[in-house]
PDB file of C-alpha atoms in Angstrom:
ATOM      1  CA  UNK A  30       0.000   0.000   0.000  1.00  0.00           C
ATOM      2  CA  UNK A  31       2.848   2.201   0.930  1.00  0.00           C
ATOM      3  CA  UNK A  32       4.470   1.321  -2.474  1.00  0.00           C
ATOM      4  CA  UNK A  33       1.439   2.263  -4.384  1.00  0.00           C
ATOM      5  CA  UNK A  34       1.138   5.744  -2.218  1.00  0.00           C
ATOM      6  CA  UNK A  35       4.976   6.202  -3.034  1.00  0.00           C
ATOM      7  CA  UNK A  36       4.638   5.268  -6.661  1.00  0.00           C
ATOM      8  CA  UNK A  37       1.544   7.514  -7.187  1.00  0.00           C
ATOM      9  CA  UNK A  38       3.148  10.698  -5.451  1.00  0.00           C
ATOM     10  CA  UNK A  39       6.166  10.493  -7.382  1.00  0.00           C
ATOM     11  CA  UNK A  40       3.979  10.678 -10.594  1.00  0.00           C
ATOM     12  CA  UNK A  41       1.939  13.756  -9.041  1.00  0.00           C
ATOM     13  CA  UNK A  42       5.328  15.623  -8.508  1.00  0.00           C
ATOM     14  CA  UNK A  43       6.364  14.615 -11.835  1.00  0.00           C
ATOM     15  CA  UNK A  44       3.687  16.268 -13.497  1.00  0.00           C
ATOM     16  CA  UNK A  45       3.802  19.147 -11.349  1.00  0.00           C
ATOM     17  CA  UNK A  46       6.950  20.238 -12.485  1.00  0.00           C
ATOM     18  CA  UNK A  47       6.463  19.164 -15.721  1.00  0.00           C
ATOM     19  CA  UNK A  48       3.357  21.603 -15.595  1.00  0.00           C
ATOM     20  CA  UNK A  49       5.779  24.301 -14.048  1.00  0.00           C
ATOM     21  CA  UNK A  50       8.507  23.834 -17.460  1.00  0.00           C
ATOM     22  CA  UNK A  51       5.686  24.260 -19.723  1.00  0.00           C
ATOM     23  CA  UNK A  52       4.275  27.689 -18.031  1.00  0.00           C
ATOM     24  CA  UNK A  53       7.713  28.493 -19.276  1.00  0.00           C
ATOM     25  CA  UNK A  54       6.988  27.705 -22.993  1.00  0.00           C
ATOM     26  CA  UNK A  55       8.776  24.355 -23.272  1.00  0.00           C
ATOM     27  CA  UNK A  56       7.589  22.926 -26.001  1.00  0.00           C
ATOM     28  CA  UNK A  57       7.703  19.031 -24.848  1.00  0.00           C
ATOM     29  CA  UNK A  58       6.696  19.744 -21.594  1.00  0.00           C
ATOM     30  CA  UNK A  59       3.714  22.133 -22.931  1.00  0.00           C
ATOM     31  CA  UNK A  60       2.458  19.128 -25.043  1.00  0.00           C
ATOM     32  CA  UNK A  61       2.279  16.671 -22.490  1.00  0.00           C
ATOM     33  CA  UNK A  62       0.284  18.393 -19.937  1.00  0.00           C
ATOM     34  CA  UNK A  63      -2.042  19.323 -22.521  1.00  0.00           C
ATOM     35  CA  UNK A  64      -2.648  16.211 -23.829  1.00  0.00           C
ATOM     36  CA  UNK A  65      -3.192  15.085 -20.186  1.00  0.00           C
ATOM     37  CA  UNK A  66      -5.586  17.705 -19.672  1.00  0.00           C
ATOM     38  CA  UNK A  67      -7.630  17.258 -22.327  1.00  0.00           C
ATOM     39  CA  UNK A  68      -7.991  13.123 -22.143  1.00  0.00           C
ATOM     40  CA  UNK A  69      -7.270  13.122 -18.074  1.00  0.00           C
ATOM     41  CA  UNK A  70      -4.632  10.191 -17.179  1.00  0.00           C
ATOM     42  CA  UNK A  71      -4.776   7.983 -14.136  1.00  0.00           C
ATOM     43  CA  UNK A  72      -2.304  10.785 -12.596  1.00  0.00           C
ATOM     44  CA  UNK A  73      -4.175  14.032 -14.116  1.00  0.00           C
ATOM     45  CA  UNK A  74      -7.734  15.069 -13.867  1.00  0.00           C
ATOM     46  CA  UNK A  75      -9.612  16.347 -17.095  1.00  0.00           C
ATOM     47  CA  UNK A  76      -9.110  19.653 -17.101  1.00  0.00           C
ATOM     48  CA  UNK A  77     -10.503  20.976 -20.537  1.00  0.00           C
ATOM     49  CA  UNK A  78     -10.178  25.068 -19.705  1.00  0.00           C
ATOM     50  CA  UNK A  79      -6.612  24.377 -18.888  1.00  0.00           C
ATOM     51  CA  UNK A  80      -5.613  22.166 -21.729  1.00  0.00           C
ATOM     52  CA  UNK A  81      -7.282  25.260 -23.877  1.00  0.00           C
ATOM     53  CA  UNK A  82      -4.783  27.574 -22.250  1.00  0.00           C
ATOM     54  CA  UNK A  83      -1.682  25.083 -23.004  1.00  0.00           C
ATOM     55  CA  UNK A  84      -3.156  24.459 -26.631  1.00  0.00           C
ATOM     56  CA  UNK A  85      -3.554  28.082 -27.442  1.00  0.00           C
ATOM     57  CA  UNK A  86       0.281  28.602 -25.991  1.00  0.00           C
ATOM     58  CA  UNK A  87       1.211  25.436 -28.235  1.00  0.00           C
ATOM     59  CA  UNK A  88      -1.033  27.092 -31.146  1.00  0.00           C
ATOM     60  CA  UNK A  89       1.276  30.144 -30.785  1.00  0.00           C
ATOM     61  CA  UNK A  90       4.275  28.405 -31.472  1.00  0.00           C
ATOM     62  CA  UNK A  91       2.412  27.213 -34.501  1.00  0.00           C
ATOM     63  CA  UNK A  92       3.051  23.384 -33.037  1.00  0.00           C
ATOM     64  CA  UNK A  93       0.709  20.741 -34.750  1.00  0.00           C
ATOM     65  CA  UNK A  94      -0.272  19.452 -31.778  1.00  0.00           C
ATOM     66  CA  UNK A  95      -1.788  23.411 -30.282  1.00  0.00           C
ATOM     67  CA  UNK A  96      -3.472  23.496 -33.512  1.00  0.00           C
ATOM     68  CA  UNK A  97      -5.111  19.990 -33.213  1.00  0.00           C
ATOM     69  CA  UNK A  98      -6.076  20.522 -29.653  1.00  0.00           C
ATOM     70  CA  UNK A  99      -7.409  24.134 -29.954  1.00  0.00           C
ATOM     71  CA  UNK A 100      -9.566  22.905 -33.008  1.00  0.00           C
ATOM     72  CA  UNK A 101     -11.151  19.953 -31.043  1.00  0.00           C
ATOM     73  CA  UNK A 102     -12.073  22.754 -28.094  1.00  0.00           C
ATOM     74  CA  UNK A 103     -13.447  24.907 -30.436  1.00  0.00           C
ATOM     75  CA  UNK A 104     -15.454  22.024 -32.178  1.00  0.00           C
ATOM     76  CA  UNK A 105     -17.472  21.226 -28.591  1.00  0.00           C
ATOM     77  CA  UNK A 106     -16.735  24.049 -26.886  1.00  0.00           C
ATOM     78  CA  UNK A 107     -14.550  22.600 -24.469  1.00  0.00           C
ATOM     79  CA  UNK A 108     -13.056  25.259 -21.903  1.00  0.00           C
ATOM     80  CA  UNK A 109     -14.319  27.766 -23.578  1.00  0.00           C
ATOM     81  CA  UNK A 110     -16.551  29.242 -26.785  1.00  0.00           C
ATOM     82  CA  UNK A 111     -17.525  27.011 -29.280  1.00  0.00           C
ATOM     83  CA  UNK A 112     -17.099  27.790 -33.007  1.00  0.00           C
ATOM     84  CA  UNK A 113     -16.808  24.785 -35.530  1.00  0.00           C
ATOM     85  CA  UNK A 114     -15.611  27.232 -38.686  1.00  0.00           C
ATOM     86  CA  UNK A 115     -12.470  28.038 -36.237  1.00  0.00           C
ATOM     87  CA  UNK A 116     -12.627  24.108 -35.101  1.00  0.00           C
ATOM     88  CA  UNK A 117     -12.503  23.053 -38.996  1.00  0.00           C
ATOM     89  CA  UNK A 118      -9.839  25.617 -40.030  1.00  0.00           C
ATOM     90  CA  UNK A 119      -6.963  24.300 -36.922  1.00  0.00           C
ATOM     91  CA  UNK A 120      -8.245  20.673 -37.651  1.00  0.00           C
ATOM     92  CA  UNK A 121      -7.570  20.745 -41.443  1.00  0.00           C
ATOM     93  CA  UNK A 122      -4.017  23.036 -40.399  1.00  0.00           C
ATOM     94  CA  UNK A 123      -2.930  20.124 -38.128  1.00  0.00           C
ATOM     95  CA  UNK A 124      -4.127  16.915 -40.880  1.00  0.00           C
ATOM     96  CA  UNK A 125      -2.487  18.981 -43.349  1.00  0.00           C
ATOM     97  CA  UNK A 126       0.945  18.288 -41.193  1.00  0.00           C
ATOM     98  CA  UNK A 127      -0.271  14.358 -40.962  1.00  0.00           C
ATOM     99  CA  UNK A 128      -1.455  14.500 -37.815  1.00  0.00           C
ATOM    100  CA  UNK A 129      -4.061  11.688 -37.408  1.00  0.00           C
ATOM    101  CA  UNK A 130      -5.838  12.977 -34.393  1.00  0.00           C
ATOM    102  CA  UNK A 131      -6.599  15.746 -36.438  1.00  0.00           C
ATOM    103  CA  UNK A 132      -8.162  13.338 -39.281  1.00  0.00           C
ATOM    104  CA  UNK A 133     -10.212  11.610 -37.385  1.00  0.00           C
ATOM    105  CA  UNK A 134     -11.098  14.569 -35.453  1.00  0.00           C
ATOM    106  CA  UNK A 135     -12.655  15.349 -39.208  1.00  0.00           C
ATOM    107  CA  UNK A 136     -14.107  12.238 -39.935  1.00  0.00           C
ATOM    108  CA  UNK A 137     -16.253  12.882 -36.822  1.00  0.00           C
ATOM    109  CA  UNK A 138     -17.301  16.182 -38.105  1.00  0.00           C
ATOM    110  CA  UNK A 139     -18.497  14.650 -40.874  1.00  0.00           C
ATOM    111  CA  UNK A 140     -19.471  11.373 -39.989  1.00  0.00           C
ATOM    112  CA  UNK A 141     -22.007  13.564 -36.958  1.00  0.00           C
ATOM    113  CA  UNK A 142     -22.625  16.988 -39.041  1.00  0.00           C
ATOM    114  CA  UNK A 143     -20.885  18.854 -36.494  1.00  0.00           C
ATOM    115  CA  UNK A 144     -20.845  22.584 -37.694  1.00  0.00           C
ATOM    116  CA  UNK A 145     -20.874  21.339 -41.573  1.00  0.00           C
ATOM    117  CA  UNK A 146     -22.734  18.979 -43.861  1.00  0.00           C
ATOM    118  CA  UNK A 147     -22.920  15.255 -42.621  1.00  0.00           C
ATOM    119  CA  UNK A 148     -21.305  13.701 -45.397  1.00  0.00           C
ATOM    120  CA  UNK A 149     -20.557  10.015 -45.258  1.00  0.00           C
ATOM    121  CA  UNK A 150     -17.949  10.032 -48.296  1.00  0.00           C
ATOM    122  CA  UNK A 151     -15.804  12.833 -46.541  1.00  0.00           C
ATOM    123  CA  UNK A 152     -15.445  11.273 -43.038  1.00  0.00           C
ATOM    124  CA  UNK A 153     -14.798   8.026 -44.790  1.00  0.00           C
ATOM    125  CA  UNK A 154     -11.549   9.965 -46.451  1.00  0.00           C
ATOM    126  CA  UNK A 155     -10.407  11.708 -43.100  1.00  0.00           C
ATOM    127  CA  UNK A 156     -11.362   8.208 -41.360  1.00  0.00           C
ATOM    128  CA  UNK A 157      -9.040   6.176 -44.173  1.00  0.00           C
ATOM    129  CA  UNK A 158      -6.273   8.840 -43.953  1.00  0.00           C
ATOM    130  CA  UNK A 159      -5.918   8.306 -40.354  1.00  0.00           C
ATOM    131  CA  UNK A 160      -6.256   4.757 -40.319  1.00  0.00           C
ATOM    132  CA  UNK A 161      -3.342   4.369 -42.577  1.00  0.00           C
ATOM    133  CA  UNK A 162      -1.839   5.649 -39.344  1.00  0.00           C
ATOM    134  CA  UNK A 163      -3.078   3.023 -37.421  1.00  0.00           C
ATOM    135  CA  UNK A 164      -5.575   5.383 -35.454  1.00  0.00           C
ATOM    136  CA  UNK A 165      -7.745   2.464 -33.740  1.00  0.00           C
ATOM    137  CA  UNK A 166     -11.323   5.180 -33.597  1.00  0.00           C
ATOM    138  CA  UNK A 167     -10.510   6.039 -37.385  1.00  0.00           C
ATOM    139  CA  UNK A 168     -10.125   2.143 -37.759  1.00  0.00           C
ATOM    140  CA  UNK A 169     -13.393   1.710 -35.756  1.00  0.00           C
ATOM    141  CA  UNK A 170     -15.801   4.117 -37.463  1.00  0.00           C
ATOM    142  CA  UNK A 171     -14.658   2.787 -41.241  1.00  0.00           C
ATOM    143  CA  UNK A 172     -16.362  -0.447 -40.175  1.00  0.00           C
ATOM    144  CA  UNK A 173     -18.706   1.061 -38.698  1.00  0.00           C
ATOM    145  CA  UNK A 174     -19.667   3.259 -42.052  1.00  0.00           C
ATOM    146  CA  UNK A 175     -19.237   0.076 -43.931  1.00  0.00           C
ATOM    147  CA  UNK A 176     -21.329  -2.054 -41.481  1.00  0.00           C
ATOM    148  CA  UNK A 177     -24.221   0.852 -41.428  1.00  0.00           C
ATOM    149  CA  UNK A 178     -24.279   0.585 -45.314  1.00  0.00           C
ATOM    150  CA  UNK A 179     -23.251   4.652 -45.261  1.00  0.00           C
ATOM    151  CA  UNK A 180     -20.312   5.210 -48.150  1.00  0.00           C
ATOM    152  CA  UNK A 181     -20.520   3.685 -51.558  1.00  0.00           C
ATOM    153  CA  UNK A 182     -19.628  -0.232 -51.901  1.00  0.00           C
ATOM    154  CA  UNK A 183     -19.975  -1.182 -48.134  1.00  0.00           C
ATOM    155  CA  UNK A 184     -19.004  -4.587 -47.276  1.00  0.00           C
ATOM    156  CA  UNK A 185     -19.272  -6.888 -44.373  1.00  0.00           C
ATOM    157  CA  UNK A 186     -15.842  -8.103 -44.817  1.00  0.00           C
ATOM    158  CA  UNK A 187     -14.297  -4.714 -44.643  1.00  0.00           C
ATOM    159  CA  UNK A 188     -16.155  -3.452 -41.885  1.00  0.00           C
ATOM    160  CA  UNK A 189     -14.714  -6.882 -39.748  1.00  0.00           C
ATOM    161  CA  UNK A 190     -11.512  -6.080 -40.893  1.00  0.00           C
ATOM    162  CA  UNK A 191     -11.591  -3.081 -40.438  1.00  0.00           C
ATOM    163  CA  UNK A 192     -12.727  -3.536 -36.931  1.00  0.00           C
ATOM    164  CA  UNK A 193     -10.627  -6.023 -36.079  1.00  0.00           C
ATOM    165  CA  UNK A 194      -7.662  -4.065 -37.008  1.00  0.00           C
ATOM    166  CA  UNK A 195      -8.808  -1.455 -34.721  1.00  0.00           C
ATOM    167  CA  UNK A 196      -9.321  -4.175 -31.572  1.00  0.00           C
ATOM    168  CA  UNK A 197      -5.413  -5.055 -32.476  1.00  0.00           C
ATOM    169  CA  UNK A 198      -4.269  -1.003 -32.269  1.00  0.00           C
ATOM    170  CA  UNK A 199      -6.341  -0.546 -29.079  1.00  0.00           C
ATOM    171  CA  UNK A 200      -9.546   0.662 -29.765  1.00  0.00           C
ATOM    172  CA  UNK A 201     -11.405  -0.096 -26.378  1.00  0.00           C
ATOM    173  CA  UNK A 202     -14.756  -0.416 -28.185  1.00  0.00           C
ATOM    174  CA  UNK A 203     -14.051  -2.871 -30.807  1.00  0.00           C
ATOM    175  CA  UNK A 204     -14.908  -6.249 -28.500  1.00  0.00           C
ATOM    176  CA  UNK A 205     -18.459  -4.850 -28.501  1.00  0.00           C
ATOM    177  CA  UNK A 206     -19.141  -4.615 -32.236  1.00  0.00           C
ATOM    178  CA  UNK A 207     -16.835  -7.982 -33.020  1.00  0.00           C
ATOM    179  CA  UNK A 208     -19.303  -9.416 -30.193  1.00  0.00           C
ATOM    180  CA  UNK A 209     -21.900  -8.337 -32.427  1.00  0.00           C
ATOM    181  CA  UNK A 210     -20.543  -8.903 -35.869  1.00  0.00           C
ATOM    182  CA  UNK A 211     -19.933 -12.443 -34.808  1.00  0.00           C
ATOM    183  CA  UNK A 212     -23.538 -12.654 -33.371  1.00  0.00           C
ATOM    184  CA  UNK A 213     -25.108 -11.079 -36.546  1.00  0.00           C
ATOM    185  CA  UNK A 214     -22.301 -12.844 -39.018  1.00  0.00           C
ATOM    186  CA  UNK A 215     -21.203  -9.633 -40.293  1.00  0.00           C
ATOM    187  CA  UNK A 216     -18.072 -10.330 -42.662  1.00  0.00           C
ATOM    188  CA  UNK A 217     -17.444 -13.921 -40.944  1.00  0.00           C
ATOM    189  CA  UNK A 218     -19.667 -16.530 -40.165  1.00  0.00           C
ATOM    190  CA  UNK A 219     -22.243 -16.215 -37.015  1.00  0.00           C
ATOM    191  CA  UNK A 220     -20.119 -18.091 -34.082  1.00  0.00           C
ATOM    192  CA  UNK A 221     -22.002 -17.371 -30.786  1.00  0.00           C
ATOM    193  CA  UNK A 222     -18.801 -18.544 -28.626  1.00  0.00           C
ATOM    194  CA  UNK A 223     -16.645 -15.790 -30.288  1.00  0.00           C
ATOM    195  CA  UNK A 224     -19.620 -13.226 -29.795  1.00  0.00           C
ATOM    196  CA  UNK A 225     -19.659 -14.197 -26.151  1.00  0.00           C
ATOM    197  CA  UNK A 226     -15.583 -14.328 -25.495  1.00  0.00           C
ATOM    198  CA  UNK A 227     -15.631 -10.658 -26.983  1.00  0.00           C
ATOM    199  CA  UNK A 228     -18.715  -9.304 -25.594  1.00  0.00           C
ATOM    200  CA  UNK A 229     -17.547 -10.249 -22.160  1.00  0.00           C
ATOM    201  CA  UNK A 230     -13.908  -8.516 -23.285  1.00  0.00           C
ATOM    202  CA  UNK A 231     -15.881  -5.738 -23.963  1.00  0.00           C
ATOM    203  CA  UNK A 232     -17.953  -5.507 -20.300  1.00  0.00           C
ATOM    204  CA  UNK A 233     -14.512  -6.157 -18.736  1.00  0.00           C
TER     205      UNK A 233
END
């Protein structure tokens, strides 16, 4: 118990002073806790209004990753206003530089209608950039579009692979919809013991 204490205070200092360099503009430093912030880590509460603050510094510096992170605030108005034409503009900035986070952060757009046109074709193309970066939710939601019949020449067999690729890079929701693909016999045939083994990954 002690150990764990130990272990989890040295963490919390860690990131304190980390926190302290990037007040001071490193760039490294300024990423990390702003990353943290926005997605909250076992050591760092979500903290959306000050990951804005660090993105915005980061966006500054014209770094990819202040760009990316400033868009996706602006697109739901975390930490502050909400405006998806500013959201879009730092998004496409940032996927522009190959930054998949950024891509998918566009397929969503899309894929939802957030601030533009839903338009299954164009979050398919953000979704299939990122995914040849191994993104596992870009992964995900290109089976998903191919499973829901949404983009031109869907498939079963690419929406399993195309799940099961994103189960393999991470993706914590990909149990659920192999559970159900192999339930339903989407792409493969219908094999109830697979559908329960990943359904019960899933509730795990």
């Amino acid at each position: 118990e002690f150990k764990k204490r130990s272990q989890a205070f040295r963490e919390e200092m860690i990131f304190y002073y980390l926190e302290k360099l990037a007040q001071s503009g490193d760039v490294p430093a300024l990423e990390k806790v702003a990353l943290d912030y926005y997605e909250g880590t076992s050591v760092t509460k979500m903290n959306h209004e000050k990951a804005r603050i660090y993105f915005q510094m980061l966006s500054d510096k014209n770094q990819t990753i202040g760009l990316y992170g400033l868009g996706a605030s602006f697109l739901y108005g975390h930490g502050g206003e909400k405006d998806s034409k500013k959201a879009k503009a730092l998004l496409e900035q940032a996927a522009e530089r190959g930054y998949e986070k950024a891509m998918a952060k566009l397929g969503e757009m899309y894929r939802l209608g957030l601030g533009v046109t839903a338009d299954p074709e164009q979050a398919m193309k953000w979704y299939y950039d990122a995914a040849k970066k191994d993104h596992p939710e870009a992964l995900l939601n290109l089976g998903l579009l191919h499973y829901r019949n949404e983009i031109p020449h869907a498939s079963g067999e690419l929406a399993f692979k195309y799940v099961e690729n994103a189960k393999k890079k991470g993706s914590i929701q990909a149990d659920y919809w192999l559970g159900i693909f192999y339930e339903k016999g989407v792409g493969v045939p219908v094999n109830a013991l697979l559908s329960e083994k990943h359904l019960l990954q899933a509730i795990q």
